[in-house]
GROMACS .gro file of C-alpha atoms in nm:
model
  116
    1UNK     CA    1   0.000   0.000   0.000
    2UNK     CA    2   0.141   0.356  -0.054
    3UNK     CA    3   0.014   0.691  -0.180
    4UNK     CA    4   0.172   0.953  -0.450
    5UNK     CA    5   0.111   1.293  -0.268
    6UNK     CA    6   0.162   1.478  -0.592
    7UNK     CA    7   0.038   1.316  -0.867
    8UNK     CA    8  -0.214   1.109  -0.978
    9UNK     CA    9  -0.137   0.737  -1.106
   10UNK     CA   10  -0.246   0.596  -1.472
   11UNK     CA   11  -0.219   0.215  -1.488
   12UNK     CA   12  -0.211   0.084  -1.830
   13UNK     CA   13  -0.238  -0.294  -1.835
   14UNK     CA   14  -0.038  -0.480  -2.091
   15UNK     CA   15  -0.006  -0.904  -2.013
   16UNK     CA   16  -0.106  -1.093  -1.733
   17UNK     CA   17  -0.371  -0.980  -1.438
   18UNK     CA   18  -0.312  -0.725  -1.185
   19UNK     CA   19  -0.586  -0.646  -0.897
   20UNK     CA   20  -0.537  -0.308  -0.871
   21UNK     CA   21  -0.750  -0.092  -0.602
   22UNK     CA   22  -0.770   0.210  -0.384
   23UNK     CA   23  -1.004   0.311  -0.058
   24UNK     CA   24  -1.146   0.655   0.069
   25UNK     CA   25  -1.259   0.645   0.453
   26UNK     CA   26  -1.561   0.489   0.326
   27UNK     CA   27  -1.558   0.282   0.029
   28UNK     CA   28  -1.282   0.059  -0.176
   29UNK     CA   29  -1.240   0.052  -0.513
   30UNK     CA   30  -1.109  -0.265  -0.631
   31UNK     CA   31  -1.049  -0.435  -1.004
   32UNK     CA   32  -0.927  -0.720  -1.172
   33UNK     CA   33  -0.745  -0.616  -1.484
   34UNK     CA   34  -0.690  -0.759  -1.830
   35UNK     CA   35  -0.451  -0.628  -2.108
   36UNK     CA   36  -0.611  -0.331  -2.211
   37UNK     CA   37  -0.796  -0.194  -1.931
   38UNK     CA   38  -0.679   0.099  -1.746
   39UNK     CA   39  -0.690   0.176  -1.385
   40UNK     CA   40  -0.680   0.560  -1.233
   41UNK     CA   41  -0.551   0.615  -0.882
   42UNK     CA   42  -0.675   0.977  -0.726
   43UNK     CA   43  -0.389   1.176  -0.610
   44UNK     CA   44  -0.271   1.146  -0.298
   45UNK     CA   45  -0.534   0.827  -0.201
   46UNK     CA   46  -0.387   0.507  -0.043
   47UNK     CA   47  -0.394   0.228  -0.307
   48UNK     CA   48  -0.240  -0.061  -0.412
   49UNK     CA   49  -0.136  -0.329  -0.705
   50UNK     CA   50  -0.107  -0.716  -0.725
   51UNK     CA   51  -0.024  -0.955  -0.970
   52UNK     CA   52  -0.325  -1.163  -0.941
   53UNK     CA   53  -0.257  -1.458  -1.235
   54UNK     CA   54  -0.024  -1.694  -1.240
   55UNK     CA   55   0.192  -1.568  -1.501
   56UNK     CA   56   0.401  -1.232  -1.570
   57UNK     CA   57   0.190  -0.924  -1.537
   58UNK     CA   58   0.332  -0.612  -1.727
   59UNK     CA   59   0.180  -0.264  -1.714
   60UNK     CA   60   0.256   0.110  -1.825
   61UNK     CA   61   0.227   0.336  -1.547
   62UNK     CA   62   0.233   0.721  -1.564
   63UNK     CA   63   0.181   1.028  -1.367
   64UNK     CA   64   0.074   1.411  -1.377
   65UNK     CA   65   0.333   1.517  -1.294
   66UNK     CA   66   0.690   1.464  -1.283
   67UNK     CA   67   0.743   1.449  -0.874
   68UNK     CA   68   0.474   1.257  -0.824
   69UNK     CA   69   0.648   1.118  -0.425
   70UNK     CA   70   0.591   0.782  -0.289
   71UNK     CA   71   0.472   0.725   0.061
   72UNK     CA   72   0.486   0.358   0.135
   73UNK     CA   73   0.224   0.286   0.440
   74UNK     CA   74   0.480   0.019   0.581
   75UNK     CA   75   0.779   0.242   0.632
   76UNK     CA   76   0.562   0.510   0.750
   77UNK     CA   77   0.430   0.347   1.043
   78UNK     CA   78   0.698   0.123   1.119
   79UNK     CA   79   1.045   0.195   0.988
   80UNK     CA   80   1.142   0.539   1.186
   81UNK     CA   81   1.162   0.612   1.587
   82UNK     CA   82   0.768   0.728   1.683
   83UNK     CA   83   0.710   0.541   1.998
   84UNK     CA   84   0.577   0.192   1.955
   85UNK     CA   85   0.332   0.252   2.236
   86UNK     CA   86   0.161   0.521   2.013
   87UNK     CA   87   0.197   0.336   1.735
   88UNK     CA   88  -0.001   0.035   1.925
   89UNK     CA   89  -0.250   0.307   2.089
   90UNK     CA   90  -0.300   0.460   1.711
   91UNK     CA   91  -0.375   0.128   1.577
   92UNK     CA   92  -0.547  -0.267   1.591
   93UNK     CA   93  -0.192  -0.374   1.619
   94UNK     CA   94  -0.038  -0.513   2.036
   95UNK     CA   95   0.228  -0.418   2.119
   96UNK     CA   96   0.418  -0.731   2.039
   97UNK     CA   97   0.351  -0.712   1.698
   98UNK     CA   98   0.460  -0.342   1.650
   99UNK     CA   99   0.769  -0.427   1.748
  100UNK     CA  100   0.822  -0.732   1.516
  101UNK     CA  101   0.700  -0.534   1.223
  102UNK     CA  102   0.910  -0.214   1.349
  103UNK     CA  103   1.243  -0.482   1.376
  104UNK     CA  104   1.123  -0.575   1.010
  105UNK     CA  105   1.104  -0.239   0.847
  106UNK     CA  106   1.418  -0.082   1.042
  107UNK     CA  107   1.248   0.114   1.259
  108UNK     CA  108   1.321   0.201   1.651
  109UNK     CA  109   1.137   0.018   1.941
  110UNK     CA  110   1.113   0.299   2.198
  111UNK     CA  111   0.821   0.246   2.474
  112UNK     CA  112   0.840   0.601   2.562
  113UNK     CA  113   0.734   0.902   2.421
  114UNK     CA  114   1.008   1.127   2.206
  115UNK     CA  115   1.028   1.472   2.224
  116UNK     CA  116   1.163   1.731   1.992
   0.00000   0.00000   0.00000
């Protein structure tokens, strides 16, 4: 899962199948895509891409505009130094597992709260 905070995302499918989705707080927009079909992800909106067949997928992907940014959901929970208390208290997730999944993504376990 990630976002593109400055662009919006054109997915061109060429071979194989890709599921290929995004959400807003309320609804999910999900497809399975065939060569051919074309996918648009809203800047800036959380989405994601999966080869869904069982061969190669290929697609054509382009943006509007050339900085388009990539904010990968993983890493931005998990790989940096906020507090794995808040992170548990901010989310479904114990404890426990925020700290495997912060050791996984190279991020800091700190129980206490950082200040600037």
């Amino acid at each position: 899962m990630h976002t593109h905070p400055g662009a919006t995302e054109l997915l061109i499918m060429v071979e194989g199948e890709i599921t290929a989705g995004f959400m807003t707080p309320f609804a999910l927009y999900s497809k399975t895509l065939k060569p051919g079909d074309v996918f648009v992800f809203p800047q800036g909106q959380l989405h994601f891409q999966v080869n869904s067949g069982k061969k190669k997928a290929t697609a054509f992907l382009a943006f509007s505009s050339a900085n388009p940014g990539a904010q990968l959901l993983d890493l931005l929970l998990f790989g940096n130094a906020l507090s794995s208390d808040i992170v548990a208290q901010t989310t479904f997730l114990d404890i426990d597992q925020v700290k495997k999944l912060k050791a996984r993504f190279g991020g800091k376990n700190l129980n206490n709260h950082m200040s600037m």
